[in-house]
C-alpha cells in the first residue's frame, strides 16, 4: 500500500496504530469531534494490527465476531469465529467505507513523544519510510496523543527459560516470527504452551505433521464455539443487516457480561460447569483430571475457544497428544521431562506467551521526565489515561471478555474529556491522585489476569484502586455506566491558557 502524501504536520489529535482499536478510535473521532484534525500513524504498510502481523497456521479470533467487530460497521458474514485474513479484509473495508483510510499515514514509526506544559502540545518524532525504503525523520505537533497499539511487543516475545534449548538439533520456532518458510509437514512437532496460540496451532499442525504434542506446564480451559452465528443468520433473513447486527450485538453482550461475572464470582461452581462441558468432547482414554483440570477458575486467565470443537477433534487423531509435565532439559533430539518421559521432536514451537510493552516502544516524556520506567507506579483513570500524563490516552480492551467493546468504551471516555475541554476552554487534562488518597488506596494491577506473561509484566503495567475513576473496569456494563454518569472532573486537573484557577 502506497504511503499517503504528507499533509499538515500540526494536528489536534494523533492516533497510533491502524489495528482494531485505532480504526475504531478514528471513526469515533470523526463522528463526535468533526472539527478536530487527526491522523493515524501506522508503523507498517497496511491496516490490520495483530491480524496483519501474525502468520502462524490457524490464526483466528477467539471471540464471537458479532462483538469483536466494530459496532458501527456490522460484521457482514455469518461466521462466528473468523480467520486472520478475513478480519483484516473486514477492517480494510470498514476503513474505506467511512473514509478512515485517508487519515492513515503508513510507514510512520513513532520513536518518542514529548509533552511541553508551556506549549500545551506534544512533539512527536517519527521515522517515516519513503517509497524507496529509506528513512526520513519527521516531527509532528499535536494537542492529544492516543496510543491504540495495544500492549503487545511485536519485536520480541516473552523471554522463556527452556533448559538446553540451544542444544536442540531441530528447528525452534516462535509463533510470533512464523513465516511461509516454516515447514512442519511429516515432522514430529512439540508445542510448548497451553494458551490460545497453542490451542489454535494444534489442530492446524495435526493435519500434515507426523505427530503433534502439546506440552503444558499447567492446563487451560477450552470450550467449543459454533463457527456459524445462527442468531445473526436468523435475524438477517427478516431485518436489514444493521438492525440484525445491533440485536445480535446486544444479545452477545448480555450473555458475555453475565457469564464472565458469574464465573469470576463463583469460581468453584464455574470450574465444575466448564469441565463438565469439556469432558464429553475429550477422548475417553485421555486423563481429563490431569490434562484439563486447571488450578485457577475460568476467566482468571483467558478462556480459550475453538470453532466447532476443532481442538478436541484433533485430540482424537492418533498423531496428536497432550502432555502435562515440566521440562528437565532439551536434548539434541527432543525434550526430557521431569517425570523421565522423553518427547522426540524435529521441531519445537515455543508458544510461551507475549511480551507486554504498553507504550509500544515509544519513549514518552512529560516536561523532561521520562515516564516509561514508572508505569507500575501510576494509576490509570477510567482505564484510559495515565496519572500525571496530560492529553494522552491508552486504548485497550478486556482480558476477560471481548476486546473491542472495552476499546470502544475507553475511546468514548477520552472523547468525553476532550469535549469538556472544548466547553470550558481548557488546554490540558491531567489525571492526578491526591497524596491522602494514594495513602489509603489498596493498589492492584490494571491487568487482573493471572497468566504468566501478564503477571511477569506487572511492574510495566499501571495500577488501579477499588473506587472512583481509578477502579478497574472489568466489563462493558461497568464502563458504559461510568461513561454516561461518571464525572470528567473527578481525579482530573484541567489547565487554561488564560489566568484562571486550575480545576
Coordinates of C-alpha atoms in Angstrom, one line a residue:
X1 CA 0.0 0.0 0.0
X2 CA 1.4 3.3 -1.0
X3 CA 2.3 5.9 1.6
X4 CA -0.1 8.9 1.5
X5 CA 1.1 12.3 0.6
X6 CA 2.2 14.3 3.6
X7 CA -0.5 16.8 4.9
X8 CA 0.0 19.4 7.6
X9 CA 2.2 18.1 10.4
X10 CA 0.4 20.0 13.2
X11 CA -2.8 18.2 14.2
X12 CA -5.3 18.3 17.0
X13 CA -5.1 14.5 17.6
X14 CA -2.6 11.7 16.7
X15 CA -3.7 8.1 17.0
X16 CA -1.0 5.4 16.9
X17 CA -1.7 2.2 15.2
X18 CA -4.2 1.1 12.4
X19 CA -5.4 -2.0 14.2
X20 CA -8.9 -2.6 15.6
X21 CA -8.5 0.0 18.4
X22 CA -7.0 2.6 16.1
X23 CA -9.6 2.3 13.3
X24 CA -12.4 2.4 15.9
X25 CA -10.9 5.5 17.6
X26 CA -10.7 7.2 14.2
X27 CA -14.4 6.6 13.5
X28 CA -15.4 7.9 16.9
X29 CA -13.2 11.0 16.5
X30 CA -14.6 11.9 13.1
X31 CA -18.2 11.3 14.2
X32 CA -18.1 13.1 17.5
X33 CA -15.3 15.6 17.0
X34 CA -15.6 16.6 13.4
X35 CA -14.0 20.0 13.9
X36 CA -10.8 18.4 15.2
X37 CA -8.0 17.4 12.8
X38 CA -6.4 13.9 13.3
X39 CA -4.3 11.3 11.7
X40 CA -3.4 7.7 12.4
X41 CA 0.3 7.0 12.3
X42 CA 1.0 3.3 11.4
X43 CA 4.5 1.9 11.5
X44 CA 3.8 -0.8 8.9
X45 CA 2.4 -0.6 5.4
X46 CA -1.1 -1.9 6.0
X47 CA -4.2 -1.9 8.1
X48 CA -4.7 -4.8 10.5
X49 CA -2.5 -4.6 13.5
X50 CA -2.4 -8.1 15.2
X51 CA -4.4 -9.6 12.3
X52 CA -1.9 -8.4 9.7
X53 CA 1.1 -9.4 11.8
X54 CA 0.5 -13.0 13.0
X55 CA 1.2 -15.7 10.3
X56 CA 1.1 -19.0 12.2
X57 CA -1.3 -21.7 11.0
X58 CA -4.9 -21.4 12.0
X59 CA -4.6 -17.9 13.4
X60 CA -8.2 -16.7 14.1
X61 CA -10.3 -14.8 16.5
X62 CA -11.3 -16.4 19.8
X63 CA -14.3 -14.2 20.3
X64 CA -17.7 -14.0 18.5
X65 CA -17.3 -11.6 15.6
X66 CA -20.7 -10.0 16.4
X67 CA -18.9 -8.4 19.4
X68 CA -15.3 -8.4 18.2
X69 CA -16.2 -6.4 15.1
X70 CA -16.9 -2.7 15.0
X71 CA -20.3 -1.7 16.5
X72 CA -20.7 0.9 13.7
X73 CA -19.8 -1.4 10.8
X74 CA -21.7 -4.7 11.0
X75 CA -19.8 -7.9 10.5
X76 CA -21.1 -9.0 7.1
X77 CA -20.6 -12.8 7.4
X78 CA -22.5 -15.5 9.2
X79 CA -19.2 -16.9 10.6
X80 CA -18.8 -16.6 14.4
X81 CA -15.1 -17.1 14.5
X82 CA -13.0 -15.7 11.7
X83 CA -9.5 -16.3 10.3
X84 CA -7.0 -13.5 10.4
X85 CA -7.1 -12.7 6.7
X86 CA -10.9 -12.3 6.8
X87 CA -10.7 -10.0 9.8
X88 CA -8.0 -7.9 8.1
X89 CA -10.2 -7.6 4.9
X90 CA -13.1 -6.6 7.1
X91 CA -11.1 -3.8 8.7
X92 CA -9.9 -2.6 5.4
X93 CA -13.5 -2.5 4.1
X94 CA -14.7 -0.6 7.2
X95 CA -11.9 2.0 7.0
X96 CA -12.6 2.6 3.2
X97 CA -16.4 2.8 3.7
X98 CA -16.0 5.5 6.3
X99 CA -13.1 7.4 4.8
X100 CA -10.8 6.4 7.6
X101 CA -8.2 5.0 5.2
X102 CA -7.5 8.6 4.0
X103 CA -6.4 9.5 7.5
X104 CA -3.7 6.8 7.8
X105 CA -0.1 7.6 7.2
X106 CA 1.7 4.3 6.7
X107 CA 5.3 3.6 7.3
X108 CA 5.3 6.1 10.2
X109 CA 7.0 4.7 13.3
X110 CA 6.9 6.9 16.4
X111 CA 10.2 6.9 18.3
X112 CA 9.4 9.5 21.0
X113 CA 6.7 11.8 22.2
X114 CA 7.4 14.8 24.5
X115 CA 4.8 16.9 26.2
X116 CA 5.5 20.6 27.0
X117 CA 3.3 22.3 29.5
X118 CA 4.5 25.6 28.2
X119 CA 3.2 24.8 24.7
X120 CA 0.4 22.6 25.9
X121 CA 1.3 20.3 23.0
X122 CA 3.0 17.0 22.2
X123 CA 6.1 16.9 20.0
X124 CA 6.1 13.6 18.2
X125 CA 9.3 12.3 16.5
X126 CA 8.8 9.8 13.7
X127 CA 10.9 7.6 11.5
X128 CA 8.9 7.6 8.2
X129 CA 9.7 5.1 5.5
X130 CA 9.9 6.6 2.0
X131 CA 8.7 4.5 -1.0
X132 CA 12.4 3.8 -1.9
X133 CA 12.9 2.2 1.5
X134 CA 15.0 5.0 3.1
X135 CA 14.0 6.6 6.4
X136 CA 13.1 10.2 6.8
X137 CA 12.9 11.9 10.2
X138 CA 9.7 13.8 10.8
X139 CA 8.3 15.9 13.6
X140 CA 4.6 16.3 14.4
X141 CA 2.9 18.5 16.8
X142 CA -0.5 17.6 18.4
X143 CA -2.7 18.6 21.3
X144 CA -3.7 15.0 22.0
X145 CA -1.9 11.7 21.6
X146 CA -3.9 8.5 21.7
X147 CA -2.0 5.2 21.8
X148 CA -4.1 2.5 20.2
X149 CA -1.3 0.0 19.6
X150 CA -2.5 -2.3 22.4
X151 CA 0.1 -3.8 24.7
X152 CA 2.0 -6.5 22.8
X153 CA 5.5 -6.0 21.6
X154 CA 5.8 -7.1 18.0
X155 CA 9.6 -7.2 18.1
X156 CA 10.2 -9.7 20.9
X157 CA 8.3 -12.5 22.6
X158 CA 8.2 -13.0 26.4
X159 CA 11.5 -14.5 27.5
X160 CA 11.1 -18.1 28.4
X161 CA 13.9 -20.1 30.1
X162 CA 13.9 -23.5 28.5
X163 CA 16.9 -25.6 29.7
X164 CA 19.1 -26.9 27.0
X165 CA 17.2 -25.3 24.1
X166 CA 20.4 -24.3 22.4
X167 CA 21.4 -28.0 22.1
X168 CA 18.3 -28.9 20.1
X169 CA 19.3 -30.2 16.7
X170 CA 16.0 -29.5 15.0
X171 CA 14.2 -26.2 14.3
X172 CA 12.9 -23.9 17.1
X173 CA 10.1 -21.6 16.0
X174 CA 8.2 -18.9 17.9
X175 CA 4.7 -18.3 16.6
X176 CA 5.4 -14.5 16.7
X177 CA 8.0 -14.9 14.0
X178 CA 6.3 -17.5 11.8
X179 CA 7.0 -17.3 8.1
X180 CA 5.9 -19.2 5.0
X181 CA 9.3 -21.0 5.1
X182 CA 8.4 -22.9 8.2
X183 CA 7.6 -26.5 7.1
X184 CA 6.1 -28.9 9.6
X185 CA 4.7 -31.5 7.2
X186 CA 5.8 -35.0 8.2
X187 CA 7.7 -33.8 11.3
X188 CA 7.4 -34.6 15.0
X189 CA 6.4 -31.3 16.5
X190 CA 6.2 -30.3 20.2
X191 CA 4.3 -27.2 21.0
X192 CA 5.3 -25.8 24.4
X193 CA 2.3 -23.9 25.9
X194 CA -1.4 -24.3 26.6
X195 CA -2.9 -20.9 25.8
X196 CA -4.9 -19.6 22.9
X197 CA -1.9 -19.8 20.5
X198 CA -1.2 -23.5 21.3
X199 CA -4.9 -24.4 21.1
X200 CA -5.1 -22.8 17.7
X201 CA -1.9 -24.4 16.4
X202 CA -2.6 -28.0 17.4
X203 CA -5.5 -28.8 15.0
X204 CA -3.8 -26.9 12.1
X205 CA -0.5 -28.8 12.6
X206 CA -2.1 -32.2 13.1
X207 CA -3.3 -32.2 9.5
X208 CA 0.1 -32.8 8.0
X209 CA 2.6 -33.3 10.8
X210 CA 3.8 -36.8 11.7
X211 CA 2.9 -36.1 15.3
X212 CA 2.0 -33.1 17.4
X213 CA 2.4 -33.0 21.2
X214 CA 1.1 -30.0 23.2
X215 CA 3.4 -29.9 26.2
X216 CA 1.9 -27.8 29.0
X217 CA 3.1 -27.0 32.5
X218 CA -0.5 -26.3 33.6
X219 CA -3.8 -26.9 31.8
X220 CA -6.2 -24.4 30.4
X221 CA -10.0 -24.2 29.9
X222 CA -11.1 -24.8 26.3
X223 CA -14.7 -24.5 25.1
X224 CA -16.2 -25.1 21.7
X225 CA -17.9 -22.2 19.9
X226 CA -20.0 -22.7 16.8
X227 CA -18.3 -21.4 13.7
X228 CA -21.6 -20.1 12.4
X229 CA -23.6 -17.4 14.1
X230 CA -27.1 -18.9 13.9
X231 CA -28.9 -15.9 15.6
X232 CA -27.3 -13.4 13.2
X233 CA -28.3 -15.6 10.2
X234 CA -31.9 -15.8 11.5
X235 CA -32.2 -12.1 12.2
X236 CA -30.7 -11.1 8.9
X237 CA -33.4 -13.0 7.0
X238 CA -36.1 -10.6 8.2
X239 CA -34.2 -7.4 9.1
X240 CA -31.7 -5.1 7.5
X241 CA -28.1 -6.0 8.2
X242 CA -27.6 -3.1 10.6
X243 CA -30.6 -4.0 12.7
X244 CA -29.8 -7.7 12.7
X245 CA -26.2 -6.8 13.8
X246 CA -27.5 -4.5 16.6
X247 CA -29.8 -7.1 18.1
X248 CA -27.1 -9.7 17.9
X249 CA -24.6 -7.4 19.5
X250 CA -26.8 -6.8 22.5
X251 CA -27.6 -10.5 22.8
X252 CA -23.9 -11.4 22.8
X253 CA -23.0 -8.6 25.2
X254 CA -25.7 -9.5 27.7
X255 CA -24.7 -13.2 27.6
X256 CA -20.9 -12.4 27.8
X257 CA -21.3 -9.9 30.7
X258 CA -23.5 -12.3 32.8
X259 CA -21.3 -15.3 32.0
X260 CA -18.0 -13.6 32.8
X261 CA -19.4 -12.0 36.0
X262 CA -20.9 -15.3 37.2
X263 CA -17.7 -17.3 36.5
X264 CA -15.5 -14.8 38.3
X265 CA -17.9 -14.5 41.3
X266 CA -18.4 -18.3 41.7
X267 CA -15.2 -19.8 40.5
X268 CA -15.6 -23.3 42.1
X269 CA -19.1 -23.8 40.7
X270 CA -18.0 -22.4 37.3
X271 CA -15.0 -24.7 37.2
X272 CA -17.2 -27.7 37.6
X273 CA -19.6 -26.5 34.8
X274 CA -16.8 -25.8 32.3
X275 CA -15.0 -29.1 33.0
X276 CA -18.3 -30.9 32.5
X277 CA -18.7 -29.2 29.1
X278 CA -15.1 -30.2 28.1
X279 CA -15.2 -33.8 29.3
X280 CA -17.6 -35.3 26.6
X281 CA -15.5 -33.8 23.8
X282 CA -12.2 -35.3 25.0
X283 CA -11.0 -38.8 24.0
X284 CA -12.2 -41.4 26.6
X285 CA -8.7 -42.7 27.2
X286 CA -7.3 -39.2 27.9
X287 CA -6.9 -38.3 31.6
X288 CA -9.0 -35.2 31.9
X289 CA -8.3 -34.8 35.6
X290 CA -4.6 -34.4 34.8
X291 CA -4.6 -32.6 31.5
X292 CA -7.8 -30.4 31.6
X293 CA -8.1 -29.5 35.3
X294 CA -6.7 -26.0 35.8
X295 CA -5.8 -24.9 39.3
X296 CA -7.5 -21.5 38.7
X297 CA -11.1 -20.5 38.0
X298 CA -12.5 -19.7 34.5
X299 CA -11.6 -16.2 33.2
X300 CA -8.9 -15.8 35.9
X301 CA -6.8 -16.5 32.8
X302 CA -8.3 -16.1 29.4
X303 CA -10.6 -18.9 28.5
X304 CA -9.8 -20.5 25.1
X305 CA -12.5 -21.0 22.4
X306 CA -12.2 -23.3 19.4
X307 CA -14.5 -23.3 16.4
X308 CA -16.8 -26.3 16.2
X309 CA -14.5 -28.1 18.7
X310 CA -11.6 -28.4 16.2
X311 CA -9.1 -28.6 19.1
X312 CA -11.0 -31.6 20.7
X313 CA -11.5 -33.3 17.3
X314 CA -7.7 -33.1 16.8
X315 CA -7.1 -34.8 20.1
X316 CA -9.0 -37.8 18.7
X317 CA -6.4 -38.2 16.0
X318 CA -3.7 -40.9 16.6
X319 CA -0.9 -38.4 15.9
X320 CA -2.0 -35.8 18.5
X321 CA -1.1 -35.8 22.2
X322 CA -1.3 -33.7 25.3
X323 CA 1.4 -34.0 28.0
X324 CA 1.3 -32.2 31.3
X325 CA 4.8 -32.0 32.8
X326 CA 7.8 -29.8 33.3
X327 CA 11.0 -29.7 31.2
X328 CA 14.1 -31.2 32.7
X329 CA 16.2 -30.3 29.6
X330 CA 16.0 -30.1 25.8
X331 CA 18.3 -32.6 24.1
X332 CA 19.6 -32.8 20.5
X333 CA 16.6 -35.0 19.5
X334 CA 13.8 -33.9 21.8
X335 CA 12.7 -33.0 25.3
X336 CA 13.4 -34.8 28.5
X337 CA 10.7 -34.2 31.2
X338 CA 11.0 -34.2 35.0
X339 CA 9.0 -37.4 35.1
X340 CA 11.6 -39.1 32.9
X341 CA 9.5 -39.2 29.8
X342 CA 11.2 -38.3 26.5
X343 CA 9.4 -36.5 23.7
X344 CA 11.1 -37.0 20.3
X345 CA 11.0 -33.8 18.2
X346 CA 12.1 -32.5 14.8
X347 CA 10.6 -29.1 15.6
X348 CA 9.8 -27.2 18.8
X349 CA 7.3 -24.4 18.8
X350 CA 7.6 -22.1 21.8
X351 CA 4.0 -20.8 22.3
X352 CA 5.0 -19.5 25.7
X353 CA 3.4 -16.1 25.7
X354 CA 3.8 -12.5 24.6
X355 CA 5.9 -9.6 25.9
X356 CA 3.8 -6.7 27.1
X357 CA 5.0 -3.2 26.2
X358 CA 2.3 -0.7 27.0
X359 CA 3.7 2.3 25.1
X360 CA 4.8 0.2 22.1
X361 CA 8.5 1.2 22.4
X362 CA 7.7 4.9 22.3
X363 CA 9.8 7.0 24.7
X364 CA 7.2 9.2 26.4
X365 CA 8.5 12.3 28.2
X366 CA 6.4 14.9 30.2
X367 CA 8.2 18.2 30.8
X368 CA 11.6 16.5 30.6
X369 CA 10.7 13.5 32.8
X370 CA 10.6 10.1 31.1
X371 CA 7.6 8.1 32.3
X372 CA 8.1 4.7 30.7
X373 CA 10.1 3.4 33.7
X374 CA 7.4 4.4 36.3
X375 CA 4.3 2.9 34.7
X376 CA 3.9 0.4 37.5
X377 CA 3.6 3.3 40.0
X378 CA 0.9 5.3 38.1
X379 CA -2.8 4.9 38.4
X380 CA -5.0 4.7 35.4
X381 CA -8.0 7.0 35.1
X382 CA -11.2 5.2 33.9
X383 CA -8.9 2.6 32.3
X384 CA -7.7 5.1 29.7
X385 CA -5.5 7.9 30.9
X386 CA -2.2 7.6 32.9
X387 CA -1.8 9.6 36.1
X388 CA 0.5 12.6 35.5
X389 CA 0.4 12.3 31.7
X390 CA -1.6 15.2 30.1
X391 CA -3.8 14.9 27.0
X392 CA -2.9 11.3 26.3
X393 CA -5.0 8.1 26.1
X394 CA -4.3 4.4 26.2
X395 CA -6.8 2.3 24.3
X396 CA -7.0 -1.3 25.5
X397 CA -9.8 -3.9 25.6
X398 CA -10.8 -6.6 28.1
X399 CA -8.7 -9.5 29.1
X400 CA -11.7 -11.5 30.5
X401 CA -14.0 -10.7 27.6
X402 CA -14.2 -9.4 24.0
X403 CA -11.6 -6.8 23.2
X404 CA -13.5 -4.3 21.1
X405 CA -16.3 -3.2 23.4
X406 CA -13.7 -2.2 26.0
X407 CA -11.6 -0.3 23.5
X408 CA -14.7 1.5 22.2
X409 CA -15.9 2.5 25.7
X410 CA -12.5 3.9 26.6
X411 CA -12.2 5.8 23.4
X412 CA -15.5 7.4 24.1
X413 CA -14.4 8.3 27.6
X414 CA -11.4 10.2 26.1
X415 CA -13.8 12.0 23.7
X416 CA -15.9 13.0 26.7
X417 CA -12.8 14.7 28.3
X418 CA -11.9 16.4 25.0
X419 CA -15.5 17.7 24.7
X420 CA -15.4 19.0 28.2
X421 CA -12.1 20.8 27.4
X422 CA -13.8 22.4 24.4
X423 CA -16.7 23.7 26.5
X424 CA -14.6 25.1 29.3
X425 CA -11.6 26.4 27.2
X426 CA -9.1 24.1 28.9
X427 CA -5.9 23.4 27.2
X428 CA -4.8 20.3 29.1
X429 CA -6.3 17.5 31.2
X430 CA -4.1 15.5 33.5
X431 CA -5.2 12.7 35.9
X432 CA -3.9 13.2 39.4
X433 CA -4.2 11.4 42.7
X434 CA -4.0 13.4 46.0
X435 CA -1.5 12.1 48.5
X436 CA -4.1 11.4 51.1
X437 CA -6.0 9.2 48.5
X438 CA -2.8 7.4 47.5
X439 CA -2.0 6.6 51.1
X440 CA -5.4 4.9 51.7
X441 CA -5.7 3.2 48.3
X442 CA -5.0 -0.6 48.1
X443 CA -3.5 -0.7 44.6
X444 CA -3.7 -3.6 42.2
X445 CA -2.6 -4.2 38.6
X446 CA -4.7 -2.8 35.8
X447 CA -4.5 -6.3 34.3
X448 CA -6.0 -8.8 36.7
X449 CA -5.4 -11.8 34.5
X450 CA -3.1 -14.4 36.2
X451 CA -1.4 -15.7 33.0
X452 CA 2.4 -15.9 33.4
X453 CA 3.0 -13.4 30.5
X454 CA 0.8 -10.8 32.3
X455 CA 2.0 -11.4 35.9
X456 CA 5.6 -11.1 34.7
X457 CA 4.8 -7.6 33.3
X458 CA 3.1 -6.2 36.4
X459 CA 5.9 -3.7 37.0
X460 CA 5.4 -2.4 33.5
X461 CA 1.6 -2.0 33.8
X462 CA -0.3 0.8 35.5
X463 CA -2.3 0.3 38.7
X464 CA -5.9 0.7 39.8
X465 CA -7.8 1.2 43.0
X466 CA -11.1 0.0 44.3
X467 CA -13.1 3.2 44.0
X468 CA -13.7 6.3 41.9
X469 CA -12.2 6.9 38.5
X470 CA -9.3 4.6 39.4
X471 CA -11.4 1.5 39.7
X472 CA -10.8 -1.5 37.4
X473 CA -13.3 -1.6 34.5
X474 CA -13.8 -5.3 34.1
X475 CA -16.7 -5.3 31.7
X476 CA -18.7 -3.1 29.2
X477 CA -21.7 -2.6 31.5
X478 CA -19.5 -1.0 34.2
X479 CA -17.6 1.1 31.7
X480 CA -20.8 2.2 30.0
X481 CA -22.3 3.2 33.3
X482 CA -19.3 5.4 34.2
X483 CA -19.2 6.8 30.7
X484 CA -22.8 8.1 31.0
X485 CA -22.9 9.0 34.7
X486 CA -19.3 9.4 35.7
X487 CA -17.6 12.8 36.2
X488 CA -14.9 14.1 33.9
X489 CA -13.5 16.3 36.7
X490 CA -13.1 13.7 39.5
X491 CA -9.4 12.9 39.6
X492 CA -8.7 15.2 36.7
X493 CA -6.8 18.5 36.7
X494 CA -7.5 21.0 33.9
X495 CA -5.4 24.0 32.9
X496 CA -6.3 27.0 30.9
X497 CA -4.3 29.4 28.6
X498 CA -5.7 32.5 30.3
X499 CA -5.2 33.3 34.0
X500 CA -7.7 31.2 35.8
X501 CA -7.6 28.7 38.7
X502 CA -7.0 25.1 37.7
X503 CA -10.0 22.9 38.3

